[in-house]
Structure formats: structure tokens, C-alpha cells
Short mmCIF file of C-alpha atoms and ligand atoms in Angstrom, two decimals:
data_model
loop_
_atom_site.label_atom_id
_atom_site.label_comp_id
_atom_site.label_asym_id
_atom_site.label_seq_id
_atom_site.Cartn_x
_atom_site.Cartn_y
_atom_site.Cartn_z
CA UNK E 1 2.11 8.33 35.90
CA UNK E 2 5.18 7.79 37.69
CA UNK E 3 5.19 7.39 41.75
CA UNK E 4 7.76 9.10 44.20
CA UNK E 5 9.74 8.16 46.78
CA UNK E 6 11.39 9.99 49.25
CA UNK E 7 15.64 10.63 48.77
CA UNK E 8 16.94 8.95 52.14
CA UNK E 9 16.04 10.86 55.53
CA UNK E 10 15.74 14.06 53.41
CA UNK E 11 12.40 15.28 52.68
CA UNK E 12 13.17 15.80 48.70
CA UNK E 13 10.76 13.18 46.93
CA UNK E 14 11.88 11.95 43.44
CA UNK E 15 10.48 10.29 40.69
CA UNK E 16 11.03 6.24 41.42
CA UNK E 17 11.82 6.21 37.53
CA UNK E 18 14.81 8.64 36.51
CA UNK E 19 15.91 9.60 33.32
CA UNK E 20 19.83 9.26 32.79
CA UNK E 21 21.49 10.36 29.58
CA UNK E 22 24.52 8.70 30.07
CA UNK E 23 25.95 6.93 26.73
CA UNK E 24 23.16 8.41 24.96
CA UNK E 25 22.83 12.23 25.29
CA UNK E 26 26.00 13.89 22.82
CA UNK E 27 26.85 10.93 22.20
CA UNK E 28 24.93 7.72 20.52
CA UNK E 29 21.90 9.97 20.22
CA UNK E 30 21.16 13.15 17.84
CA UNK E 31 20.16 16.30 19.67
CA UNK E 32 16.34 15.46 18.47
CA UNK E 33 16.22 12.37 19.62
CA UNK E 34 17.43 13.25 22.78
CA UNK E 35 14.91 15.93 23.28
CA UNK E 36 12.13 13.32 22.14
CA UNK E 37 13.31 10.87 25.16
CA UNK E 38 13.28 14.02 27.74
CA UNK E 39 9.69 15.05 26.50
CA UNK E 40 8.73 11.73 26.69
CA UNK E 41 10.19 11.36 30.14
CA UNK E 42 8.32 14.67 31.25
CA UNK E 43 4.78 13.46 29.58
CA UNK E 44 5.30 10.32 31.28
CA UNK E 45 5.46 12.02 35.06
CA UNK E 46 9.32 11.39 35.32
CA UNK E 47 10.46 14.64 36.79
CA UNK E 48 14.13 13.43 38.03
CA UNK E 49 17.35 13.62 35.92
CA UNK E 50 20.90 12.24 36.50
CA UNK E 51 23.46 13.49 34.12
CA UNK E 52 27.13 13.67 34.91
CA UNK E 53 29.88 16.42 33.73
CA UNK E 54 31.68 13.19 32.49
CA UNK E 55 29.10 12.07 30.07
CA UNK E 56 30.14 12.88 26.48
CA UNK E 57 32.77 15.26 27.81
CA UNK E 58 30.37 17.86 29.51
CA UNK E 59 28.41 17.33 26.20
CA UNK E 60 25.06 15.28 27.86
CA UNK E 61 24.75 18.27 30.35
CA UNK E 62 24.14 20.33 28.23
CA UNK E 63 21.78 18.46 25.64
CA UNK E 64 20.06 17.67 28.84
CA UNK E 65 19.85 21.60 29.99
CA UNK E 66 18.56 22.69 26.47
CA UNK E 67 16.15 19.87 26.31
CA UNK E 68 14.83 20.82 30.11
CA UNK E 69 14.68 24.78 28.88
CA UNK E 70 11.63 26.99 29.87
CA UNK E 71 10.24 23.80 32.17
CA UNK E 72 9.39 25.10 35.74
CA UNK E 73 12.73 24.60 37.39
CA UNK E 74 10.32 23.78 41.04
CA UNK E 75 9.18 20.87 39.14
CA UNK E 76 11.93 19.13 38.10
CA UNK E 77 15.01 17.38 40.62
CA UNK E 78 18.17 17.28 38.58
CA UNK E 79 20.81 15.52 39.46
CA UNK E 80 24.75 15.30 38.58
CA UNK E 81 28.22 14.46 39.70
CA UNK E 82 31.79 15.30 39.84
CA UNK E 83 35.10 12.88 39.83
CA UNK E 84 36.40 12.43 35.96
CA UNK E 85 38.08 15.08 34.25
CA UNK E 86 36.45 16.73 31.74
CA UNK E 87 39.41 19.26 30.57
CA UNK E 88 43.18 18.58 29.03
CA UNK E 89 43.82 17.12 32.06
CA UNK E 90 45.90 19.03 34.37
CA UNK E 91 47.10 17.71 37.67
CA UNK E 92 43.72 19.09 39.53
CA UNK E 93 41.63 18.57 36.71
CA UNK E 94 39.98 15.72 38.55
CA UNK E 95 38.87 13.44 41.56
CA UNK E 96 37.70 14.94 44.78
CA UNK E 97 40.05 18.10 45.67
CA UNK E 98 38.16 20.69 47.20
CA UNK E 99 39.36 22.79 43.97
CA UNK E 100 38.00 20.45 41.23
CA UNK E 101 34.90 20.08 43.23
CA UNK E 102 34.76 23.98 43.31
CA UNK E 103 35.54 24.81 39.76
CA UNK E 104 32.89 21.09 38.56
CA UNK E 105 30.27 22.71 39.91
CA UNK E 106 30.11 25.74 38.54
CA UNK E 107 31.01 24.30 34.59
CA UNK E 108 27.65 21.69 35.40
CA UNK E 109 25.56 24.66 36.56
CA UNK E 110 26.98 26.65 33.86
CA UNK E 111 25.68 23.82 30.75
CA UNK E 112 22.81 23.14 32.65
CA UNK E 113 21.36 26.27 32.61
CA UNK E 114 20.56 26.07 36.64
CA UNK E 115 21.25 28.48 39.11
CA UNK E 116 21.18 24.97 41.38
CA UNK E 117 21.17 20.96 41.51
CA UNK E 118 19.31 19.17 43.56
CA UNK E 119 21.55 16.51 43.94
CA UNK E 120 25.54 16.33 43.43
CA UNK E 121 27.57 13.73 43.66
CA UNK E 122 30.62 12.14 44.27
CA UNK E 123 30.73 9.81 41.03
CA UNK E 124 33.46 7.50 42.75
CA UNK E 125 35.78 7.58 45.89
CA UNK E 126 38.98 9.42 45.59
CA UNK E 127 41.30 7.84 47.38
CA UNK E 128 44.17 10.18 47.58
CA UNK E 129 42.19 13.12 48.45
CA UNK E 130 41.35 12.56 52.25
CA UNK E 131 37.65 12.60 53.11
CA UNK E 132 37.52 15.45 55.15
CA UNK E 133 38.56 17.96 52.45
CA UNK E 134 36.13 16.35 50.36
CA UNK E 135 32.99 16.63 52.50
CA UNK E 136 33.71 20.24 53.59
CA UNK E 137 33.80 21.09 50.27
CA UNK E 138 30.02 19.74 49.22
CA UNK E 139 28.86 21.43 53.01
CA UNK E 140 30.51 24.38 51.30
CA UNK E 141 28.47 24.27 47.94
CA UNK E 142 25.11 23.24 49.58
CA UNK E 143 25.87 26.07 52.17
CA UNK E 144 26.52 28.32 49.04
CA UNK E 145 23.27 27.25 47.54
CA UNK E 146 24.71 25.75 44.51
CA UNK E 147 23.38 22.07 45.10
CA UNK E 148 20.47 21.28 47.79
CA UNK E 149 21.79 17.79 48.69
CA UNK E 150 25.07 15.47 48.58
CA UNK E 151 25.03 12.23 47.25
CA UNK E 152 27.59 9.61 45.63
CA UNK E 153 28.55 7.00 43.26
CA UNK E 154 29.75 3.53 44.03
CA UNK E 155 30.79 3.60 47.31
CA UNK E 156 31.85 0.71 49.32
CA UNK E 157 29.38 0.33 52.32
CA UNK E 158 32.71 1.52 54.83
CA UNK E 159 33.30 4.65 52.30
CA UNK E 160 29.61 5.55 52.58
CA UNK E 161 29.62 4.75 56.58
CA UNK E 162 32.76 7.25 57.08
CA UNK E 163 31.10 9.76 54.65
CA UNK E 164 27.98 9.77 56.52
CA UNK E 165 29.49 10.28 59.53
CA UNK E 166 31.64 13.62 58.48
CA UNK E 167 28.40 14.91 56.63
CA UNK E 168 26.63 14.97 60.13
CA UNK E 169 29.20 16.73 62.07
CA UNK E 170 29.41 19.33 59.03
CA UNK E 171 25.66 20.39 59.41
CA UNK E 172 24.33 18.32 56.30
CA UNK E 173 23.05 14.91 55.29
CA UNK E 174 24.87 12.30 52.94
CA UNK E 175 20.93 11.13 51.33
CA UNK E 176 22.03 8.64 48.60
CA UNK E 177 24.25 6.36 47.34
CA UNK E 178 24.32 5.04 43.29
CA UNK E 179 25.02 2.10 42.26
CA UNK E 180 24.58 -0.44 39.74
CA UNK E 181 21.93 -2.68 40.52
CA UNK E 182 19.99 -5.41 37.94
CA UNK E 183 18.45 -8.69 38.25
CA UNK E 184 22.21 -9.83 36.74
CA UNK E 185 24.28 -7.15 38.81
CA UNK E 186 22.99 -7.55 43.01
CA UNK E 187 26.52 -6.73 44.59
CA UNK E 188 24.87 -4.22 46.60
CA UNK E 189 22.93 -6.46 48.18
CA UNK E 190 25.34 -7.98 51.16
CA UNK E 191 26.84 -4.52 52.14
CA UNK E 192 25.97 -1.50 50.47
CA UNK E 193 21.93 -1.74 51.67
CA UNK E 194 21.80 -2.64 54.96
CA UNK E 195 24.70 -0.29 55.47
CA UNK E 196 22.72 2.64 53.82
CA UNK E 197 19.36 1.43 55.60
CA UNK E 198 20.73 2.36 59.09
CA UNK E 199 21.90 5.53 58.11
CA UNK E 200 18.92 6.67 55.99
CA UNK E 201 20.31 6.46 52.71
CA UNK E 202 18.23 6.02 49.73
CA UNK E 203 20.10 3.54 46.57
CA UNK E 204 19.51 5.38 43.05
CA UNK E 205 20.46 2.41 40.83
CA UNK E 206 21.72 2.46 37.25
CA UNK E 207 21.38 -0.01 34.27
CA UNK E 208 18.14 -1.69 35.52
CA UNK E 209 17.82 -3.27 32.57
CA UNK E 210 21.74 -4.04 31.99
CA UNK E 211 21.76 -1.45 29.39
CA UNK E 212 19.22 -3.13 27.29
CA UNK E 213 20.16 -7.08 28.22
CA UNK E 214 17.04 -7.78 30.20
CA UNK E 215 14.57 -5.95 27.28
CA UNK E 216 15.00 -10.05 26.04
CA UNK E 217 16.73 -8.53 22.45
CA UNK E 218 19.59 -9.32 22.67
CA UNK E 219 19.05 -13.44 22.07
CA UNK E 220 21.47 -16.57 22.33
CA UNK E 221 23.59 -16.65 19.07
CA UNK E 222 21.85 -13.97 17.28
CA UNK E 223 23.19 -10.61 14.99
CA UNK E 224 23.03 -7.88 17.51
CA UNK E 225 19.86 -5.37 16.42
CA UNK E 226 20.75 -2.70 14.68
CA UNK E 227 21.20 0.51 16.08
CA UNK E 228 21.09 -0.93 19.92
CA UNK E 229 23.87 0.10 22.77
CA UNK E 230 25.83 -3.28 21.18
CA UNK E 231 26.57 -1.85 18.35
CA UNK E 232 27.55 1.43 19.14
CA UNK E 233 30.91 1.87 18.55
CA UNK E 234 30.98 5.27 20.27
CA UNK E 235 31.65 3.60 23.40
CA UNK E 236 28.33 1.72 24.08
CA UNK E 237 29.77 -1.78 22.57
CA UNK E 238 32.48 -1.67 25.25
CA UNK E 239 30.32 -1.31 28.18
CA UNK E 240 27.61 -3.55 27.57
CA UNK E 241 29.69 -6.71 26.64
CA UNK E 242 29.99 -8.07 29.97
CA UNK E 243 25.79 -9.46 29.90
CA UNK E 244 26.32 -10.89 26.58
CA UNK E 245 27.37 -14.04 27.30
CA UNK E 246 25.04 -16.86 26.18
CA UNK E 247 23.90 -18.81 29.09
CA UNK E 248 23.12 -14.90 30.50
CA UNK E 249 21.01 -14.22 27.08
CA UNK E 250 19.44 -17.95 27.37
CA UNK E 251 18.02 -17.18 31.08
CA UNK E 252 16.58 -13.59 30.72
CA UNK E 253 14.18 -15.21 27.46
CA UNK E 254 13.41 -18.02 30.37
CA UNK E 255 12.01 -14.81 32.22
CA UNK E 256 9.47 -14.13 30.00
CA UNK E 257 6.49 -16.22 30.74
CA UNK E 258 7.22 -14.54 34.30
CA UNK E 259 6.64 -11.70 33.19
CA UNK E 260 3.78 -12.71 30.82
CA UNK E 261 2.08 -13.73 34.04
CA UNK E 262 2.18 -10.11 35.31
CA UNK E 263 1.06 -8.57 31.72
CA UNK E 264 4.57 -6.76 31.50
CA UNK E 265 7.50 -6.71 29.14
CA UNK E 266 11.10 -7.86 30.03
CA UNK E 267 11.98 -4.44 30.09
CA UNK E 268 9.22 -3.30 32.45
CA UNK E 269 9.75 -6.81 34.57
CA UNK E 270 13.23 -5.66 35.03
CA UNK E 271 12.41 -2.03 36.63
CA UNK E 272 9.83 -3.03 38.42
CA UNK E 273 12.52 -6.36 40.02
CA UNK E 274 14.57 -3.05 41.61
CA UNK E 275 11.88 -1.35 42.59
CA UNK E 276 10.63 -4.09 45.01
CA UNK E 277 13.87 -3.27 47.11
CA UNK E 278 12.85 -1.01 49.98
CA UNK E 279 15.95 0.74 50.02
CA UNK E 280 16.05 1.75 46.43
CA UNK E 281 14.53 4.90 46.13
CA UNK E 282 14.23 5.31 41.92
CA UNK E 283 15.51 3.08 39.22
CA UNK E 284 17.73 5.30 36.78
CA UNK E 285 17.13 4.64 33.14
CA UNK E 286 18.54 5.23 29.86
CA UNK E 287 16.86 5.68 26.87
CA UNK E 288 18.04 5.96 22.84
CA UNK E 289 13.88 6.12 22.03
CA UNK E 290 10.79 7.92 23.66
CA UNK E 291 9.10 4.62 23.34
CA UNK E 292 11.41 2.98 25.48
CA UNK E 293 11.05 5.64 28.11
CA UNK E 294 7.17 5.35 27.86
CA UNK E 295 7.32 1.78 28.13
CA UNK E 296 9.88 1.69 30.96
CA UNK E 297 7.44 4.11 33.10
CA UNK E 298 5.07 1.28 33.58
CA UNK E 299 6.74 -0.43 35.69
CA UNK E 300 5.91 2.10 38.31
CA UNK E 301 3.85 1.18 41.03
CA UNK E 302 4.37 -2.31 40.39
CA UNK E 303 4.24 -5.34 42.97
CA UNK E 304 5.79 -8.63 42.15
CA UNK E 305 4.43 -11.67 44.17
CA UNK E 306 7.57 -13.17 46.52
CA UNK E 307 6.70 -16.55 44.50
CA UNK E 308 7.72 -14.74 40.93
CA UNK E 309 10.83 -13.32 43.18
CA UNK E 310 11.85 -16.89 43.70
CA UNK E 311 11.08 -17.68 40.24
CA UNK E 312 13.38 -14.94 38.85
CA UNK E 313 16.49 -15.86 41.55
CA UNK E 314 16.19 -19.92 40.38
CA UNK E 315 16.17 -18.73 36.77
CA UNK E 316 19.25 -16.51 37.25
CA UNK E 317 20.88 -18.75 39.73
CA UNK E 318 21.12 -16.77 42.48
P1 NDP N 1 19.78 1.17 31.65
O1 NDP N 1 19.91 -0.17 32.05
O2 NDP N 1 18.17 1.24 31.24
O3 NDP N 1 20.35 0.91 29.47
C1 NDP N 1 19.44 1.90 28.82
C2 NDP N 1 19.51 1.46 27.25
O4 NDP N 1 19.07 0.02 27.32
C3 NDP N 1 18.82 2.30 26.69
O5 NDP N 1 19.28 3.26 26.47
C4 NDP N 1 18.48 1.31 25.44
O6 NDP N 1 19.74 1.39 24.36
C5 NDP N 1 17.97 0.23 26.00
N1 NDP N 1 16.62 -0.07 26.39
C6 NDP N 1 16.21 0.63 26.95
N2 NDP N 1 14.77 0.22 27.30
C7 NDP N 1 14.59 -0.58 26.27
C8 NDP N 1 13.37 -0.83 25.76
N3 NDP N 1 11.83 -0.79 26.39
N4 NDP N 1 13.85 -1.65 24.62
C9 NDP N 1 14.50 -1.66 23.82
N5 NDP N 1 15.71 -1.51 24.47
C10 NDP N 1 15.71 -1.01 25.72
O7 NDP N 1 20.53 2.05 32.13
P2 NDP N 1 22.00 2.95 31.71
O8 NDP N 1 22.74 1.74 31.37
O9 NDP N 1 21.72 3.67 30.53
O10 NDP N 1 22.00 4.17 32.73
C11 NDP N 1 21.24 4.66 32.99
C12 NDP N 1 21.57 5.55 34.07
O11 NDP N 1 22.51 5.76 35.30
C13 NDP N 1 22.43 6.42 32.76
O12 NDP N 1 21.81 7.47 31.64
C14 NDP N 1 22.87 7.30 34.09
O13 NDP N 1 22.15 8.58 34.27
C15 NDP N 1 23.22 6.34 35.63
N6 NDP N 1 24.54 5.82 35.40
C16 NDP N 1 25.28 5.89 36.07
C17 NDP N 1 26.49 5.20 35.86
C18 NDP N 1 27.56 5.34 38.14
O14 NDP N 1 28.71 5.34 37.66
N7 NDP N 1 26.86 6.30 38.66
C19 NDP N 1 27.32 4.55 35.70
C20 NDP N 1 26.05 4.04 34.51
C21 NDP N 1 24.75 4.65 34.58
P3 NDP N 1 20.19 1.09 22.84
O15 NDP N 1 18.72 1.29 22.40
O16 NDP N 1 21.02 1.66 22.44
O17 NDP N 1 20.07 -0.58 22.72
#
């Protein structure tokens, strides 16, 4: 089963492997397969689910809400996000204005079929709306009980610090940051992680297996595997291409003996690797098939010894 970690300085425990539905539900994956993945997650002990209103232009929230119908709400942590437009693109249909936040939360709750989300996240930083206005809207949403906690996604260390200070003034606390983090994408280690650790904020990290690349299934010079994200013309193929470089793929293959030493698959090694960082509360995994969920959750509780962490750094050139 999956271990739990506290999210930031809060009392909220989340499953350290969390399931997200970007690019899959409502898009690459049929609804039956989406439900099967959610079922596999629940069966494996995952209780924390992440989505966003913009995923598949709101369909992902709907599919997740339908898949979770009938589950005991108290036993789930449901996260969503606001920022990007989901409608025809009116002047206020984007960003973190009070108007867009207040309208978006209501749409998300309806689609998810719940009275509240556990975590409501600013999907990006809005350079055009005063931060005070955004944080006041979040404070009001918490007071209304529509969200229990507030987080951000892909904010810089300075933006996190400013948002955190305002949240404290307004009587709530920003508790999480959701950045990209994997063996192939370590940007947050320099500033976001130290700042967050100082402020009592955790990371919920996305694409821990680099969208499939760290599973080793993309071999250098080989055909793309059928049915994989790299062949998904609805959007996935475009998102993954930054990692499909022969030198990167060769290094990933060289990680195999490290995974073997721990009796792990490459995917499990990749998920376990992000969880070695103490500021990470959860590895936010995606899946197009239930077997991937069942495989990847086995990374929970794995300890990677220091000498193997060093070996990984050497192989990847970090
Ligand atoms: P991952 O790095 O976990 O990639 C998931 C994909 O990799 C799967 O859909 C599958 O794709 C492939 N895969 C996973 N496990 C295996 C396995 N064991 N064997 C073979 N293939 C495997 O994460 P995602 O990129 O999906 O992101 C996860 C979540 O993070 C999202 O759902 C979302 O909640 C969040 N996110 C947040 C963002 C933000 O801006 N805040 C941005 C992006 C994501 P396939 O089978 O199709 O090849």
C-alpha cells in the first residue's frame, strides 16, 4: 500500500503517490480505461487525485468525478486548478482575477460532483492581476468551504514567498507547490525547494517518469511504441518531444542496472527517486493503463542508498 506524507505545515495527509489525469482522461484514454485506472489507484491505496479545469477542456474533471462517484468523500483528497480559459475566451475567462477564480471553482465543483476540493491550486502565476486580489479570492473560497487548502503550480521561489506572506496575513496558509520534477528535470532544486522548505510548503511533483521516457520504453533510434503518449496526436506527442533525444534515451537505458540492484523497474526507480527529496510530499503520476498504476505505486517506501543516487547523477550527467 501507499505511504502518506503531510502536505506542507498542514495536518492534511496525502498519498505519496498521487494520481493525475492530464492528457489522458477525456482525451487519449476512453472513459472505461480512465475508470479502470482510477480503480487501480484506489485498489493500490492511492487516495489523492489531481486534475485541472483546463485538462481536456473540462472533460478530465468530469471523467474523474464520474469515476470517483460512490466513493466515501472523507477518504479522498481531490485537487484541482484554476488559471487557463475553459470557455470561448471572453476577456475574463483566464488568469487569477477574483471573477475568474470565483466562477471557475463553481464549475470545477459541479464537474467533480463534490461540495469542496481539498486543494485548490493556481495553475500558473498571473502577472497581470494584483497578487493581493488573487490571494483574497482564495481566502474567501477557503472561508466559504469550497476549498480546504490552497496551493500553487510552477511559481518561482519569489512568487511563492510573496503568496505565502499574503496568505498568512489573510488568515490561511499556502501549503503546496506543484512543479515539474524528475531525474531529467531538476530545476526546482536550486531555489523553489529551499524556499518552500523554509516556509513549510511541500512539492507535489508532476511527470515523475518524464511522461514515460524514464520507463525506458523509448529506446534510442527505435520506433515509438504503439499507443504511447509519443504517438498521441491529440496533444501528448507534442508535450513529450522535449525528452525524445537519443543521448537522453541512451542514458535512461544505462539506469537499468541501478534499478536491477534495487529489484525495481525503471518506472519504479524514477518514482522512488523523486520521493527521496524530503520536500516532496507526492509523486504525481499519470497512467494510460491500470497496470502502469499497479507497477508505479510499488515505488512507495523505497529507499535509494546514497551510492546509487550518486551513480544515477553520474549516468545522467548531473
Ligand atoms: P508521468 O511522468 O507519470 O507520465 C505518465 C505517462 O507515462 C502515462 O500516461 C503513460 O503514458 C506513461 N507511463 C507511466 N507509467 C508507465 C509504465 N509503468 N510503463 C510504461 N509507460 C508508463 O506523469 P504525467 O506527465 O502524466 O503527469 C502526471 C500528472 O501531473 C498529471 O496528470 C497532472 O495531474 C499533473 N501535471 C501538472 C502540470 C502542472 O502544470 N501543474 C503539468 C503536467 C502534469 P503512455 O502509456 O501513453 O505512454
